[in-house]
Coordinates of C-alpha atoms and ligand atoms in Angstrom, one line a residue:
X244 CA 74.7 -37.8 -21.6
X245 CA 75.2 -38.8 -18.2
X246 CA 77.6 -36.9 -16.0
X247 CA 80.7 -37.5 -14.8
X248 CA 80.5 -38.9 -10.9
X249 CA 81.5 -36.1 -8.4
X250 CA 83.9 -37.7 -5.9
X251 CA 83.0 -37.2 -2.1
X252 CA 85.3 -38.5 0.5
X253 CA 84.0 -38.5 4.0
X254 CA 86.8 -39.4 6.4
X255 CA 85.2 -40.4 9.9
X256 CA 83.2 -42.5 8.0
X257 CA 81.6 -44.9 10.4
X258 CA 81.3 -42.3 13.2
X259 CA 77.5 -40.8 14.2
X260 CA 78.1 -37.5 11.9
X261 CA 78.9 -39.9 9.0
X262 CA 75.9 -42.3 10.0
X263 CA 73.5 -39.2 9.6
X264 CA 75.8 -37.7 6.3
X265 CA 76.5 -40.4 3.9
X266 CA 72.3 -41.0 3.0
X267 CA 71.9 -37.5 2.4
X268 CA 75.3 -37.3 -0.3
X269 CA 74.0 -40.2 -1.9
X270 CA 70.5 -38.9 -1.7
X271 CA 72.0 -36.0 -4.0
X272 CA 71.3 -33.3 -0.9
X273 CA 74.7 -32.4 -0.8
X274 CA 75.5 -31.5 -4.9
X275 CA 72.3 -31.4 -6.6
X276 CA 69.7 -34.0 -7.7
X277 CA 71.1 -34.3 -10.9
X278 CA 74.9 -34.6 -9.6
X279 CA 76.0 -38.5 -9.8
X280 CA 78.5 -39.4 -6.9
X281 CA 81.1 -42.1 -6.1
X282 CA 81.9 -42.1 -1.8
X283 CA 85.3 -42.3 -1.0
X284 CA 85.1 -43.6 2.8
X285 CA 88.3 -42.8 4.9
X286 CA 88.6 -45.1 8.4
X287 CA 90.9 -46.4 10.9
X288 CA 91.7 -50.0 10.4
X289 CA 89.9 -51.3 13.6
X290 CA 86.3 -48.7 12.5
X291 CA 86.6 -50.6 8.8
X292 CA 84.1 -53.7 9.6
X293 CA 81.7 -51.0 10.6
X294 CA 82.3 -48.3 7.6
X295 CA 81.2 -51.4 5.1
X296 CA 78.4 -51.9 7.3
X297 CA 77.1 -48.9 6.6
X298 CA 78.2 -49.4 2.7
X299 CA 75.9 -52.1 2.8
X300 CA 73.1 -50.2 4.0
X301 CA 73.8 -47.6 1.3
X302 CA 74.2 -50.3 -1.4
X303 CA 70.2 -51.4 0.0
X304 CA 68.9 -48.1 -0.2
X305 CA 69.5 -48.2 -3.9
X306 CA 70.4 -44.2 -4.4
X307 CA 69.8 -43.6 -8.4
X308 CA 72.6 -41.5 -8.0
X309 CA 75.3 -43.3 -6.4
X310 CA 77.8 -44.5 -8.5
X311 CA 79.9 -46.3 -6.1
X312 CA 81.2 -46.5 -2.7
X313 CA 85.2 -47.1 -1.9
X314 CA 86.5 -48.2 1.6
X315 CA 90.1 -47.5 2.7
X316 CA 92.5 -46.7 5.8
X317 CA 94.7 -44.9 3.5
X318 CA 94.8 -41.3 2.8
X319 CA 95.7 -41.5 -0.2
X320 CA 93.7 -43.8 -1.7
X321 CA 90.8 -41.9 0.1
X322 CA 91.7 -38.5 -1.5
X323 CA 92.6 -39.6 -4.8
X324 CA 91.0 -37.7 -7.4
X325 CA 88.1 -36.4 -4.8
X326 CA 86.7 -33.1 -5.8
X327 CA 84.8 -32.7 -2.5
X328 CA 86.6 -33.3 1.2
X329 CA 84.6 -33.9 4.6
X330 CA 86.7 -34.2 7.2
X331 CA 84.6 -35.9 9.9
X332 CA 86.7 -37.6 11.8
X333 CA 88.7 -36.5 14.6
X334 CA 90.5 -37.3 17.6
X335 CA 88.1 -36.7 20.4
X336 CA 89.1 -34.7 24.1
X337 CA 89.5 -37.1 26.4
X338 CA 89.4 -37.5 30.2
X339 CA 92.7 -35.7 31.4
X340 CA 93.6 -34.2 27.9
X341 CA 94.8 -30.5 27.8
X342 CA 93.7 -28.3 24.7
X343 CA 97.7 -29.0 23.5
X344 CA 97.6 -32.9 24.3
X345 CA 94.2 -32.4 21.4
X346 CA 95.4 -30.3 19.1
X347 CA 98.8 -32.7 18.7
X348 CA 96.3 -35.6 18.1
X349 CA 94.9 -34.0 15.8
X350 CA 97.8 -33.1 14.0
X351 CA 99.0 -36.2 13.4
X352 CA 95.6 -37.1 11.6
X353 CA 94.5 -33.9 10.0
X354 CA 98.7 -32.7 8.6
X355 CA 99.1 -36.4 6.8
X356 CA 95.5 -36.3 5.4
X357 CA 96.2 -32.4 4.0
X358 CA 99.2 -33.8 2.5
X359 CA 97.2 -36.5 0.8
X360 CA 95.3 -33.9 -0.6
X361 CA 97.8 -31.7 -1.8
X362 CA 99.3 -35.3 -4.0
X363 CA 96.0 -36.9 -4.5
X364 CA 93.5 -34.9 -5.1
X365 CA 91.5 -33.4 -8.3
X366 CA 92.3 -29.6 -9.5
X367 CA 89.1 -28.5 -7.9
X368 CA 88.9 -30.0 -4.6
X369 CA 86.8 -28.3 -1.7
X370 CA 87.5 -29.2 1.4
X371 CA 85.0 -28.8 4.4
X372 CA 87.0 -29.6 8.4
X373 CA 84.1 -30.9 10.3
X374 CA 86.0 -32.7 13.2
X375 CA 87.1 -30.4 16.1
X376 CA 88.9 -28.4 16.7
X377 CA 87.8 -27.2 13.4
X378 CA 89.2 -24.3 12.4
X379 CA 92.5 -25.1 13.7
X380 CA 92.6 -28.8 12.1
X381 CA 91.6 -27.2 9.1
X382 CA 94.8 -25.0 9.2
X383 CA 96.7 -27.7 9.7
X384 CA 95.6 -29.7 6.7
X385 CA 95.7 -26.2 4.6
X386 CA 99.4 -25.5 5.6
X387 CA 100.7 -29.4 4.8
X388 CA 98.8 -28.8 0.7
X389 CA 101.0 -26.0 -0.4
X390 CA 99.6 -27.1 -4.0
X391 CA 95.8 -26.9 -3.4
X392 CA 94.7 -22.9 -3.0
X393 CA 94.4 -21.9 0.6
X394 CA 91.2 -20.9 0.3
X395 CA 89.7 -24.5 -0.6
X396 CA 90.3 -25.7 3.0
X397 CA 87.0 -24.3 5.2
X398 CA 85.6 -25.0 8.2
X399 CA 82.4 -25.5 9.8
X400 CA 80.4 -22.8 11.3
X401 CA 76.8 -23.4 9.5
X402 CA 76.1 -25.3 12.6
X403 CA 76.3 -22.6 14.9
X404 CA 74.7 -20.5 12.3
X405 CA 71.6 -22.7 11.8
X406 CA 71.5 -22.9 15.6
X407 CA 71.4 -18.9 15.4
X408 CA 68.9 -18.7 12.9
X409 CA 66.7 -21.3 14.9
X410 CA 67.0 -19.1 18.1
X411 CA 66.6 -15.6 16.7
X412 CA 63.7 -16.9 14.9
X413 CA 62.1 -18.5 18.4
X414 CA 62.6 -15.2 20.3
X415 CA 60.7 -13.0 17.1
X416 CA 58.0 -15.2 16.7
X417 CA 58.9 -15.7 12.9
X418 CA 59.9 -18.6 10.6
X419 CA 63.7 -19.0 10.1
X420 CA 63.1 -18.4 6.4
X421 CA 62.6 -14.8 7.3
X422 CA 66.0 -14.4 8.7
X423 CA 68.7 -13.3 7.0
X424 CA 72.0 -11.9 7.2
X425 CA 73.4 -13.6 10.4
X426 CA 77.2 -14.0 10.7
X427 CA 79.3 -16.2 12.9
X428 CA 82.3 -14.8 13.2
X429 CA 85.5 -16.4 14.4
X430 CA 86.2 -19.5 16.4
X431 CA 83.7 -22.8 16.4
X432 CA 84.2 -22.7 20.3
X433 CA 81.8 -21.0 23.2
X434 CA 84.1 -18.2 22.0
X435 CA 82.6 -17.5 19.0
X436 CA 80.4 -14.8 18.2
X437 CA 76.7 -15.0 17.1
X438 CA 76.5 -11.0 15.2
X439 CA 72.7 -9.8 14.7
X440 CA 73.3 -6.3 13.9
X441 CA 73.3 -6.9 9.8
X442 CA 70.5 -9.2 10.3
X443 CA 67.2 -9.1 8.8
X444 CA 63.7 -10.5 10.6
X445 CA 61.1 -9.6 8.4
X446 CA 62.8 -6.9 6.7
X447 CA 63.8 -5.1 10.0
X448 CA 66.8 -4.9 11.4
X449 CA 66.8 -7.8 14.0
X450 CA 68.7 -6.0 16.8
X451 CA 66.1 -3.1 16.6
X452 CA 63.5 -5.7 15.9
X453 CA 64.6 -7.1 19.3
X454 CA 65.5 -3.9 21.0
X455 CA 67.1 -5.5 24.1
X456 CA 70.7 -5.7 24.0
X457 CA 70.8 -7.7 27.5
X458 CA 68.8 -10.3 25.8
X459 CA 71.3 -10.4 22.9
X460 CA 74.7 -10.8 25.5
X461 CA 72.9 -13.0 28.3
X462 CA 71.0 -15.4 26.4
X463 CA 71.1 -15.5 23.0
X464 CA 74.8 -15.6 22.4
X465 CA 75.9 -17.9 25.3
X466 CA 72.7 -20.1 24.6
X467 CA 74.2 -20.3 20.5
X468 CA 78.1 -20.7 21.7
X469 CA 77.3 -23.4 24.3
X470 CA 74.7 -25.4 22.1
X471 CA 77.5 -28.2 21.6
X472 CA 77.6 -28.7 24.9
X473 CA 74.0 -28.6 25.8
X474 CA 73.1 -31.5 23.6
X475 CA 76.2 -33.9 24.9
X476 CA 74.3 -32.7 28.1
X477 CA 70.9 -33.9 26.7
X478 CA 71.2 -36.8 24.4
X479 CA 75.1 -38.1 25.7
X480 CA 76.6 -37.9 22.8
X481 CA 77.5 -34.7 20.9
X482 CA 75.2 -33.2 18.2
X483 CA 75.4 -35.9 14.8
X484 CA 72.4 -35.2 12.2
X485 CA 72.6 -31.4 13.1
X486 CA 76.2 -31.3 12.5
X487 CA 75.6 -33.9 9.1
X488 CA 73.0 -31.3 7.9
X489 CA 75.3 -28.3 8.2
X490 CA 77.9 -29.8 6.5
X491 CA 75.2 -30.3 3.7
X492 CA 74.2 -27.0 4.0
X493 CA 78.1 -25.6 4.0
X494 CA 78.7 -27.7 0.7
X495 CA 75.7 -27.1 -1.0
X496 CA 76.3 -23.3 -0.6
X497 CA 79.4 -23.3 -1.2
X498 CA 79.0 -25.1 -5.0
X499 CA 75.7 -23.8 -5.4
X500 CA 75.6 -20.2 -4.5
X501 CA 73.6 -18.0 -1.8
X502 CA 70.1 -16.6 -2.3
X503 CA 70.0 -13.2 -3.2
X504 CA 70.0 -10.4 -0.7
X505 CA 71.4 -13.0 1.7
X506 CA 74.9 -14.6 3.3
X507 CA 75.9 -17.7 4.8
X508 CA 79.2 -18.4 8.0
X509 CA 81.8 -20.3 6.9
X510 CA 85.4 -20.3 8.1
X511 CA 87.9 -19.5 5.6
X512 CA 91.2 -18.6 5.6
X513 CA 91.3 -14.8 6.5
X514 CA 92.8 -12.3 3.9
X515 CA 93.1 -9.7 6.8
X516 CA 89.4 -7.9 6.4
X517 CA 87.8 -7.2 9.9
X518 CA 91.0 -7.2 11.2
X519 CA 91.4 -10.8 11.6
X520 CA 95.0 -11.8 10.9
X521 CA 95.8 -12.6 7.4
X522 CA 96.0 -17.2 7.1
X523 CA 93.8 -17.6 10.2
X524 CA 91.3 -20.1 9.5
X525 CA 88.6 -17.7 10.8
X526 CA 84.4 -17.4 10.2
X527 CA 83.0 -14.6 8.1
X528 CA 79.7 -13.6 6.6
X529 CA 80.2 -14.2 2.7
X530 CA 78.4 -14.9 -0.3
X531 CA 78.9 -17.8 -2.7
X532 CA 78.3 -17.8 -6.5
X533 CA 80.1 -19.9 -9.6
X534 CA 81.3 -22.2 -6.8
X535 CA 83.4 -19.5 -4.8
X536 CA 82.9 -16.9 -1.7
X537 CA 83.6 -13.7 -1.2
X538 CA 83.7 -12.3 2.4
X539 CA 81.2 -9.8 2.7
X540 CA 83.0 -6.0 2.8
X541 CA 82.5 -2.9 4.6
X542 CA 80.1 -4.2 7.6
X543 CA 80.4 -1.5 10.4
X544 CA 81.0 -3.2 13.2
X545 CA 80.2 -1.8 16.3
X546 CA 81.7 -1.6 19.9
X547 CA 79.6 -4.6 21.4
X548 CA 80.7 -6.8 18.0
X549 CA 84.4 -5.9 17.9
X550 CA 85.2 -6.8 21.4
X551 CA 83.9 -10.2 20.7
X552 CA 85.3 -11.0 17.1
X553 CA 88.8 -9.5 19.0
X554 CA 88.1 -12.2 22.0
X555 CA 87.1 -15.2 19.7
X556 CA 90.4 -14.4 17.1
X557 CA 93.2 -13.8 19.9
X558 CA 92.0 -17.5 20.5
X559 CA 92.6 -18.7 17.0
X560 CA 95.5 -16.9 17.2
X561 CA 96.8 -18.8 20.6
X562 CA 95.5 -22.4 18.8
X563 CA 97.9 -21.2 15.8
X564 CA 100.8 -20.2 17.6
X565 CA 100.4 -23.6 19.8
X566 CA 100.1 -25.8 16.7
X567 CA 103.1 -23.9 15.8
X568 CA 105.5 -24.6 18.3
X569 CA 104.7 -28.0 18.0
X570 CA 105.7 -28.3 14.7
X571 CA 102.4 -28.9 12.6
X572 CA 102.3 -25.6 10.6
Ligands
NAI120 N1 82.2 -28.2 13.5 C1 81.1 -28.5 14.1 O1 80.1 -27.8 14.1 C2 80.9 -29.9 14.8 C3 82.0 -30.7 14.9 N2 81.9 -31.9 15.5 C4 83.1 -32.8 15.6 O2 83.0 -33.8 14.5 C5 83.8 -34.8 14.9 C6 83.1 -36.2 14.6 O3 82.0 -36.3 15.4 P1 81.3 -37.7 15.5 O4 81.0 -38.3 14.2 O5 80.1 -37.5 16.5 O6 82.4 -38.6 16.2 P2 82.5 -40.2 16.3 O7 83.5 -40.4 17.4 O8 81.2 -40.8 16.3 O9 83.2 -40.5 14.9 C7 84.5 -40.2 14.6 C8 85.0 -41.2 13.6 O10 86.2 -40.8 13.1 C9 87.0 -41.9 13.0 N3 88.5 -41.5 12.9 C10 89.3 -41.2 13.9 N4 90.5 -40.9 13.4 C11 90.4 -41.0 12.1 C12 91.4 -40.9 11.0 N5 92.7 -40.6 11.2 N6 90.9 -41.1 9.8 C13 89.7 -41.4 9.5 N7 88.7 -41.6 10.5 C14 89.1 -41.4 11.7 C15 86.7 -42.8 14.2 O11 87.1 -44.1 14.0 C16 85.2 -42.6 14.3 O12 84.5 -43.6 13.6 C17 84.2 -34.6 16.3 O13 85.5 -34.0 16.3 C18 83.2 -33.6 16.8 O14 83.7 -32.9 17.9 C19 80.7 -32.4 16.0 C20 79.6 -31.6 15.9 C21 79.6 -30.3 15.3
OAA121 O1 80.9 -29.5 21.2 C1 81.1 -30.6 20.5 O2 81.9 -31.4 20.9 C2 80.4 -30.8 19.3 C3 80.3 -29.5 18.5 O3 81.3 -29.0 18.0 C4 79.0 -28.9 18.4 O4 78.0 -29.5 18.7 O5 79.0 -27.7 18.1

């Protein structure tokens, strides 16, 4: 018997991330190749023209697996009954706009679309924050769907991840299938930290395998936590299939489990292990199996790590007290 379409929304619809996305979903990358889906696609009214543009193209790449496609500027049309939540589309930083002036834009996108989610959507909706900032959006739409478990809402560090498993695997000379064990912990921002000392190249330990800890602080970490801005630098416009294929990655993961002997980033609320402060939306190494994570335990972190997990969470913490005081939490 056939199954049962999944439902995806993808908010941001019509933006470059959801250009580069919605092919892969439909292509079955993100679920399975066995999964059918039905595209829930969230836009502003003035981006709609241009959302069922890009429906059309999906209607002529005749997916087997794509049950249907569904247009909307409302929320809660978009979210009702979804089981999987990409939220893509964000208010951008523009010229003149503090970090406070972003994170109140965002609020007023990311709280209402939480709420839909909270009334509209089905028991088991995942939800995956791709639009920045991130981990702080993806608190804000967490705290306004007091119904859906906290620890549904996540947000995206397999970017920064992949881009760490790309770099550490340049640097040793091996293929990125060799790597494992990276983390990314905290903030997506050039605060974040890039952690090597569980990782694996080989089946060595990759800091020893690299044996140069100056290596480590000057290059590899600033070269993973300023990526973003490196390819706005390159290409003018900020990173779009990289970020689509993380999100497939995150998702894909997430539902389908991690290999063994292996863990994945993702940034979930904390429950207070590494001493990240318990609600912060925060990244942690974790394995995923029967559709859920678990945060890795017991890692020892050393002195070089916990100064920069402390750095990168005393700034979720400032984004969380600031989204605070304005009322959106
Ligand atoms: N977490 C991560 O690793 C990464 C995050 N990003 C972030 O992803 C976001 C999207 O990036 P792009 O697709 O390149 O941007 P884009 O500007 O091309 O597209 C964003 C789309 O969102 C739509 N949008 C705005 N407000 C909306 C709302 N309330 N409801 C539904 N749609 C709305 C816009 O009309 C636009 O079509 C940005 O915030 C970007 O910074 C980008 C790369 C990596
Ligand atoms: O920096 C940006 O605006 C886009 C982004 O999040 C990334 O590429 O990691």
């Amino acid at each position: 018997m056939p199954r049962t379409p999944v439902t995806v929304t993808v908010t941001g619809a019509a933006g470059q991330i959801g250009y580069a996305l919605l092919f892969r979903i439909a292509s079955g990358q993100l679920l399975g190749p066995d999964v059918p889906v039905r595209l829930r696609l969230l836009e502003i009214t003035p981006a709609l023209s241009a959302a069922e543009g890009t429906a059309m193209e999906l209607d002529d790449s005749a997916f087997p697996l794509l049950a249907g496609i569904d247009i909307t500027d409302s929320a809660d049309v978009a979210f009702d009954g979804t089981n999987v939540a990409l939220l893509v589309g964000a208010r951008p930083r523009t010229k003149g706009m503090e970090r406070g002036d972003l994170l109140e834009a965002n609020g007023g996108i990311f709280k209402p679309q939480g709420k839909a989610i909270n009334d509209h959507a089905a028991d088991d909706v995942r939800v995956l924050v791709v639009g920045n900032p991130a981990n702080t959006n993806a608190l804000i739409a967490q705290a306004a769907a007091p119904d859906v478990p906290a620890e549904r809402f996540t947000a995206m560090t397999r970017l920064d991840h992949n881009r760490a498993l790309s770099q550490l695997a340049a640097k040793t000379g091996v293929s990125v299938a060799e790597i494992r064990r990276l983390t990314i912990w905290g903030n997506h921002s050039a605060t974040q930290y890039p952690d090597v000392f569980h990782a694996e190249v080989a089946g060595k330990n990759a800091a020893e395998a690299i044996g140069d800890e100056s290596w480590l602080a000057d290059e590899f970490i600033p070269t993973v936590a300023k990526r973003g801005a490196a390819i706005i630098e390159a290409r003018g416009a900020s990173s779009a299939a990289s970020a689509a294929n993380a999100a497939i990655d995150h998702v894909h993961t997430w539902v389908n489990g991690t290999p063994a002997g292996d863990w994945t980033s993702m940034a979930i609320p904390s429950d207070g292990s590494y001493g990240v402060p318990e609600g912060l939306i925060s990244s942690f190494p974790v394995t995923c199996a029967d559709g859920s994570y678990t945060i890795v335990p017991d890692l020892e972190i050393n002195e070089f790590s916990r100064t920069r997990i402390d750095a990168s969470v005393r700034e979720l913490t400032e984004e969380r007290d600031a989204v605070r005081a304005l009322g959106l939490i």
